Short mmCIF file of C-alpha atoms and ligand atoms in Angstrom, two decimals:
data_model
loop_
_atom_site.label_atom_id
_atom_site.label_comp_id
_atom_site.label_asym_id
_atom_site.label_seq_id
_atom_site.Cartn_x
_atom_site.Cartn_y
_atom_site.Cartn_z
CA UNK A 110 0.00 0.00 -0.01
CA UNK A 111 1.19 3.50 -0.79
CA UNK A 112 1.28 6.06 2.04
CA UNK A 113 1.32 9.81 1.44
CA UNK A 114 2.28 12.26 4.15
CA UNK A 115 -0.13 15.16 4.64
CA UNK A 116 -0.37 18.03 7.11
CA UNK A 117 -2.94 18.11 9.89
CA UNK A 118 -3.82 21.73 9.44
CA UNK A 119 -2.96 24.85 7.44
CA UNK A 120 -4.42 28.37 7.46
CA UNK A 121 -7.25 29.10 4.98
CA UNK A 122 -4.92 30.62 2.37
CA UNK A 123 -2.91 27.41 1.64
CA UNK A 124 -5.72 24.98 2.58
CA UNK A 125 -6.41 22.80 -0.49
CA UNK A 126 -3.03 23.78 -1.94
CA UNK A 127 -0.53 22.09 0.39
CA UNK A 128 1.87 20.13 -1.77
CA UNK A 129 0.64 16.63 -0.91
CA UNK A 130 -2.26 17.73 -3.16
CA UNK A 131 -0.09 17.09 -6.21
CA UNK A 132 0.71 13.56 -5.03
CA UNK A 133 -2.93 12.76 -4.23
CA UNK A 134 -3.94 14.14 -7.63
CA UNK A 135 -1.53 12.00 -9.67
CA UNK A 136 -2.43 8.94 -7.62
CA UNK A 137 -6.12 9.59 -8.30
CA UNK A 138 -5.39 10.09 -12.00
CA UNK A 139 -3.60 6.74 -12.34
CA UNK A 140 -6.13 5.02 -10.03
CA UNK A 141 -3.66 3.69 -7.46
CA UNK A 142 -5.07 3.27 -3.94
CA UNK A 143 -3.26 5.06 -1.14
CA UNK A 144 -3.68 6.13 2.44
CA UNK A 145 -2.74 9.47 3.92
CA UNK A 146 -0.88 9.90 7.20
CA UNK A 147 -1.28 13.37 8.73
CA UNK A 148 1.55 14.98 10.65
CA UNK A 149 1.45 17.78 13.17
CA UNK A 150 4.33 20.24 13.54
CA UNK A 151 6.41 18.16 15.99
CA UNK A 152 5.89 15.12 13.76
CA UNK A 153 7.08 17.06 10.73
CA UNK A 154 10.23 18.16 12.52
CA UNK A 155 10.92 14.80 14.23
CA UNK A 156 14.04 12.80 13.56
CA UNK A 157 11.87 9.94 12.28
CA UNK A 158 10.31 12.16 9.65
CA UNK A 159 13.60 13.88 8.78
CA UNK A 160 15.04 10.43 8.05
CA UNK A 161 12.50 10.33 5.17
CA UNK A 162 12.46 14.06 4.31
CA UNK A 163 15.69 15.77 5.38
CA UNK A 164 14.12 19.26 5.41
CA UNK A 165 11.27 18.33 7.75
CA UNK A 166 8.69 19.05 5.04
CA UNK A 167 6.04 17.14 3.11
CA UNK A 168 4.96 15.37 1.00
CA UNK A 169 6.66 12.01 1.30
CA UNK A 170 5.52 8.91 -0.58
CA UNK A 171 6.19 5.55 1.05
CA UNK A 172 5.71 2.18 -0.50
CA UNK A 173 6.67 -1.29 0.76
CA UNK A 174 10.09 -2.31 -0.50
CA UNK A 175 11.03 1.16 -1.82
CA UNK A 176 13.00 3.98 -0.20
CA UNK A 177 10.80 6.91 0.86
CA UNK A 178 10.54 9.54 -1.82
CA UNK A 179 10.32 13.30 -1.24
CA UNK A 180 9.93 16.38 -3.49
CA UNK A 181 6.41 16.65 -4.89
CA UNK A 182 7.59 16.99 -8.48
CA UNK A 183 9.81 13.90 -8.24
CA UNK A 184 6.96 11.92 -6.70
CA UNK A 185 4.48 12.98 -9.39
CA UNK A 186 6.93 12.06 -12.19
CA UNK A 187 7.79 8.75 -10.48
CA UNK A 188 4.13 7.67 -10.15
CA UNK A 189 3.29 8.66 -13.73
CA UNK A 190 6.41 6.94 -15.13
CA UNK A 191 5.72 3.71 -13.27
CA UNK A 192 2.04 3.72 -14.15
CA UNK A 193 2.86 4.71 -17.76
CA UNK A 194 0.03 7.21 -17.51
CA UNK A 195 -0.10 11.02 -17.71
CA UNK A 196 3.42 11.17 -19.10
CA UNK A 197 4.49 10.54 -22.68
CA UNK A 198 6.21 7.30 -23.62
CA UNK A 199 9.78 6.83 -22.40
CA UNK A 200 12.60 7.94 -24.73
CA UNK A 201 10.31 10.17 -26.87
CA UNK A 202 10.68 13.91 -27.43
CA UNK A 203 7.27 14.33 -25.72
CA UNK A 204 8.61 12.68 -22.52
CA UNK A 205 11.43 15.25 -22.48
CA UNK A 206 8.94 18.05 -23.04
CA UNK A 207 6.79 16.77 -20.18
CA UNK A 208 9.89 16.91 -17.92
CA UNK A 209 10.86 20.30 -19.29
CA UNK A 210 7.49 21.84 -18.52
CA UNK A 211 7.42 20.15 -15.12
CA UNK A 212 10.71 21.82 -14.21
CA UNK A 213 9.46 25.09 -15.70
CA UNK A 214 6.44 24.92 -13.37
CA UNK A 215 8.51 24.20 -10.25
CA UNK A 216 11.67 26.10 -10.98
CA UNK A 217 10.68 29.08 -13.15
CA UNK A 218 7.02 29.87 -12.49
CA UNK A 219 6.54 28.84 -8.86
CA UNK A 220 9.44 30.88 -7.40
CA UNK A 221 8.16 34.08 -9.02
CA UNK A 222 4.69 33.50 -7.46
CA UNK A 223 6.19 32.51 -4.15
CA UNK A 224 8.05 35.84 -4.04
CA UNK A 225 4.67 37.62 -4.23
CA UNK A 226 3.16 35.34 -1.57
CA UNK A 227 6.11 36.05 0.69
CA UNK A 228 5.62 39.80 0.42
CA UNK A 229 1.81 39.60 0.76
CA UNK A 230 1.53 36.98 3.49
CA UNK A 231 4.84 36.55 5.32
CA UNK A 232 6.31 40.06 5.52
CA UNK A 233 5.48 41.96 8.72
CA UNK A 234 7.33 45.13 7.79
CA UNK A 235 5.01 47.52 5.88
CA UNK A 236 7.91 49.52 4.50
CA UNK A 237 9.57 46.40 3.05
CA UNK A 238 6.21 45.26 1.66
CA UNK A 239 5.52 48.60 -0.09
CA UNK A 240 9.00 48.63 -1.61
CA UNK A 241 9.16 44.98 -2.69
CA UNK A 242 5.57 44.47 -3.85
CA UNK A 243 5.73 46.31 -7.21
CA UNK A 244 9.00 44.56 -8.07
CA UNK A 245 7.87 41.02 -7.34
CA UNK A 246 4.40 41.56 -8.83
CA UNK A 247 5.94 42.87 -12.06
CA UNK A 248 8.29 39.86 -12.21
CA UNK A 249 5.41 37.45 -11.65
CA UNK A 250 3.37 39.11 -14.41
CA UNK A 251 6.28 38.77 -16.80
CA UNK A 252 6.43 35.04 -16.15
CA UNK A 253 2.64 34.63 -16.39
CA UNK A 254 2.49 36.63 -19.63
CA UNK A 255 5.23 34.49 -21.18
CA UNK A 256 3.49 31.34 -19.96
CA UNK A 257 0.10 32.39 -21.36
CA UNK A 258 1.73 33.05 -24.75
CA UNK A 259 3.56 29.73 -24.69
CA UNK A 260 0.39 27.73 -24.01
CA UNK A 261 -1.75 29.83 -26.33
CA UNK A 262 -5.12 28.17 -26.73
CA UNK A 263 -3.81 24.59 -26.63
CA UNK A 264 -5.49 22.32 -24.07
CA UNK A 265 -2.23 20.63 -22.94
CA UNK A 266 1.37 21.66 -22.50
CA UNK A 267 2.62 18.53 -24.24
CA UNK A 268 1.16 16.38 -26.99
CA UNK A 269 -2.54 15.67 -27.13
CA UNK A 270 -3.32 14.52 -23.61
CA UNK A 271 -3.06 15.42 -19.93
CA UNK A 272 0.41 14.97 -18.50
CA UNK A 273 2.37 15.68 -15.34
CA UNK A 274 3.36 18.99 -16.94
CA UNK A 275 -0.30 20.10 -16.85
CA UNK A 276 -0.77 18.74 -13.32
CA UNK A 277 2.27 20.58 -11.95
CA UNK A 278 1.69 23.81 -13.89
CA UNK A 279 -1.97 24.00 -12.85
CA UNK A 280 -0.98 23.28 -9.24
CA UNK A 281 1.58 26.04 -9.24
CA UNK A 282 -0.84 28.48 -10.90
CA UNK A 283 -3.28 28.08 -8.01
CA UNK A 284 -0.99 30.40 -6.07
CA UNK A 285 -1.50 33.01 -8.83
CA UNK A 286 -5.26 32.50 -8.56
CA UNK A 287 -5.21 33.05 -4.79
CA UNK A 288 -2.96 36.10 -5.18
CA UNK A 289 -5.39 37.60 -7.76
CA UNK A 290 -2.71 37.55 -10.42
CA UNK A 291 -4.21 35.14 -12.93
CA UNK A 292 -7.33 37.10 -13.95
CA UNK A 293 -5.10 39.21 -16.21
CA UNK A 294 -4.63 36.11 -18.41
CA UNK A 295 -8.18 34.90 -19.15
CA UNK A 296 -7.22 31.92 -21.29
CA UNK A 297 -4.64 30.68 -18.80
CA UNK A 298 -7.15 31.21 -16.00
CA UNK A 299 -9.76 29.12 -17.82
CA UNK A 300 -7.15 26.44 -18.58
CA UNK A 301 -6.14 26.26 -14.91
CA UNK A 302 -9.75 25.95 -13.82
CA UNK A 303 -10.34 23.20 -16.40
CA UNK A 304 -7.38 21.23 -15.02
CA UNK A 305 -8.63 21.67 -11.45
CA UNK A 306 -12.08 20.44 -12.52
CA UNK A 307 -10.68 17.01 -13.33
CA UNK A 308 -12.19 14.42 -10.95
CA UNK A 309 -8.73 13.42 -9.66
CA UNK A 310 -8.06 16.94 -8.53
CA UNK A 311 -11.53 17.60 -7.14
CA UNK A 312 -11.30 14.48 -4.97
CA UNK A 313 -7.81 15.36 -3.74
CA UNK A 314 -8.88 18.88 -2.80
CA UNK A 315 -12.03 17.73 -1.01
CA UNK A 316 -9.99 15.17 0.97
CA UNK A 317 -7.33 17.61 1.98
CA UNK A 318 -9.87 20.25 3.04
CA UNK A 319 -11.93 17.73 5.03
CA UNK A 320 -8.86 16.50 6.91
CA UNK A 321 -7.64 20.00 7.68
CA UNK A 322 -11.04 21.14 8.87
CA UNK A 323 -11.03 18.26 11.37
CA UNK A 324 -7.86 19.69 12.97
CA UNK A 325 -6.79 23.08 14.27
CA UNK A 326 -3.93 25.53 14.42
CA UNK A 327 -2.91 23.98 17.75
CA UNK A 328 -1.73 20.92 15.80
CA UNK A 329 0.84 23.03 13.99
CA UNK A 330 2.44 24.45 17.13
CA UNK A 331 5.92 23.05 17.51
CA UNK A 332 5.23 22.41 21.18
CA UNK A 333 2.01 20.55 20.40
CA UNK A 334 1.72 17.72 22.84
CA UNK A 335 1.11 14.40 21.06
CA UNK A 336 -2.47 13.31 21.75
CA UNK A 337 -3.04 10.03 23.65
CA UNK A 338 -4.53 7.42 21.40
CA UNK A 339 -8.05 6.45 22.54
N1 GSH B 111 10.07 21.48 -2.93
C1 GSH B 111 9.32 20.77 -1.92
C2 GSH B 111 8.69 21.78 -0.99
C3 GSH B 111 7.96 21.11 0.17
C4 GSH B 111 7.28 22.13 1.06
O1 GSH B 111 7.57 23.35 1.04
N2 GSH B 111 6.30 21.61 1.79
C5 GSH B 111 5.58 22.46 2.74
C6 GSH B 111 4.10 22.21 2.60
S1 GSH B 111 3.47 22.79 1.07
C7 GSH B 111 6.00 22.12 4.14
O2 GSH B 111 6.21 20.97 4.46
N3 GSH B 111 6.08 23.13 5.01
C8 GSH B 111 6.43 22.94 6.37
C9 GSH B 111 7.78 23.46 6.69
O3 GSH B 111 8.53 23.84 5.79
O4 GSH B 111 8.06 23.50 7.88
C10 GSH B 111 8.29 19.87 -2.59
O5 GSH B 111 7.74 20.29 -3.61
O6 GSH B 111 7.99 18.77 -2.09
#
């Protein structure tokens, strides 16, 4: 059985967007059964978890007989490759393009959006925020404009079917949606919504939200006391 590590709770802004979403989504797409183990903050930072994820983060995918795997992009690509679904055939130009666009999502688009999120949500200093905001927003718009042009009105980033490139790009673009940056690119916004309307994503999001709503911010305090099992 496959186990995916999720987080007990997150604030409303990232709820439904925490990165185990990407793993649940690809597993739903390929139809592999899995269970989710939820960690609180002490669990995330524990030595036992760091032995699987050295940075004390999630997601991690565990499977009998395999070493634990971390990095959401690596996990998504691994599942798709092994299932031979949602990724073009091995040793074809389309496979390389699927990897190329996956890295573009995680390494080119996501950091520019994260820079905006950092200024909007994680910066306490108003002066720093006012100074940095126009710079990071302009940089994010440059990336989004380039991306919208690159996709044009095609339904998929690669070939003629849904791939990991679409899954990862749509996942990353959710940050742009929540930061009100994507409305400026109507076709990209519609594309992202279409990807998120896939049943595999809808199920993953509903599951993550349900689990998080059953927990509270107290679970994510580093001094959270482990609860006694009943
Ligand atoms: N590049 C990593 C990033 C993982 C990551 O940032 N995970 C967040 C949740 S979305 C996390 O575990 N945050 C808790 C922390 O960093 O303490 C991946 O894609 O797996």
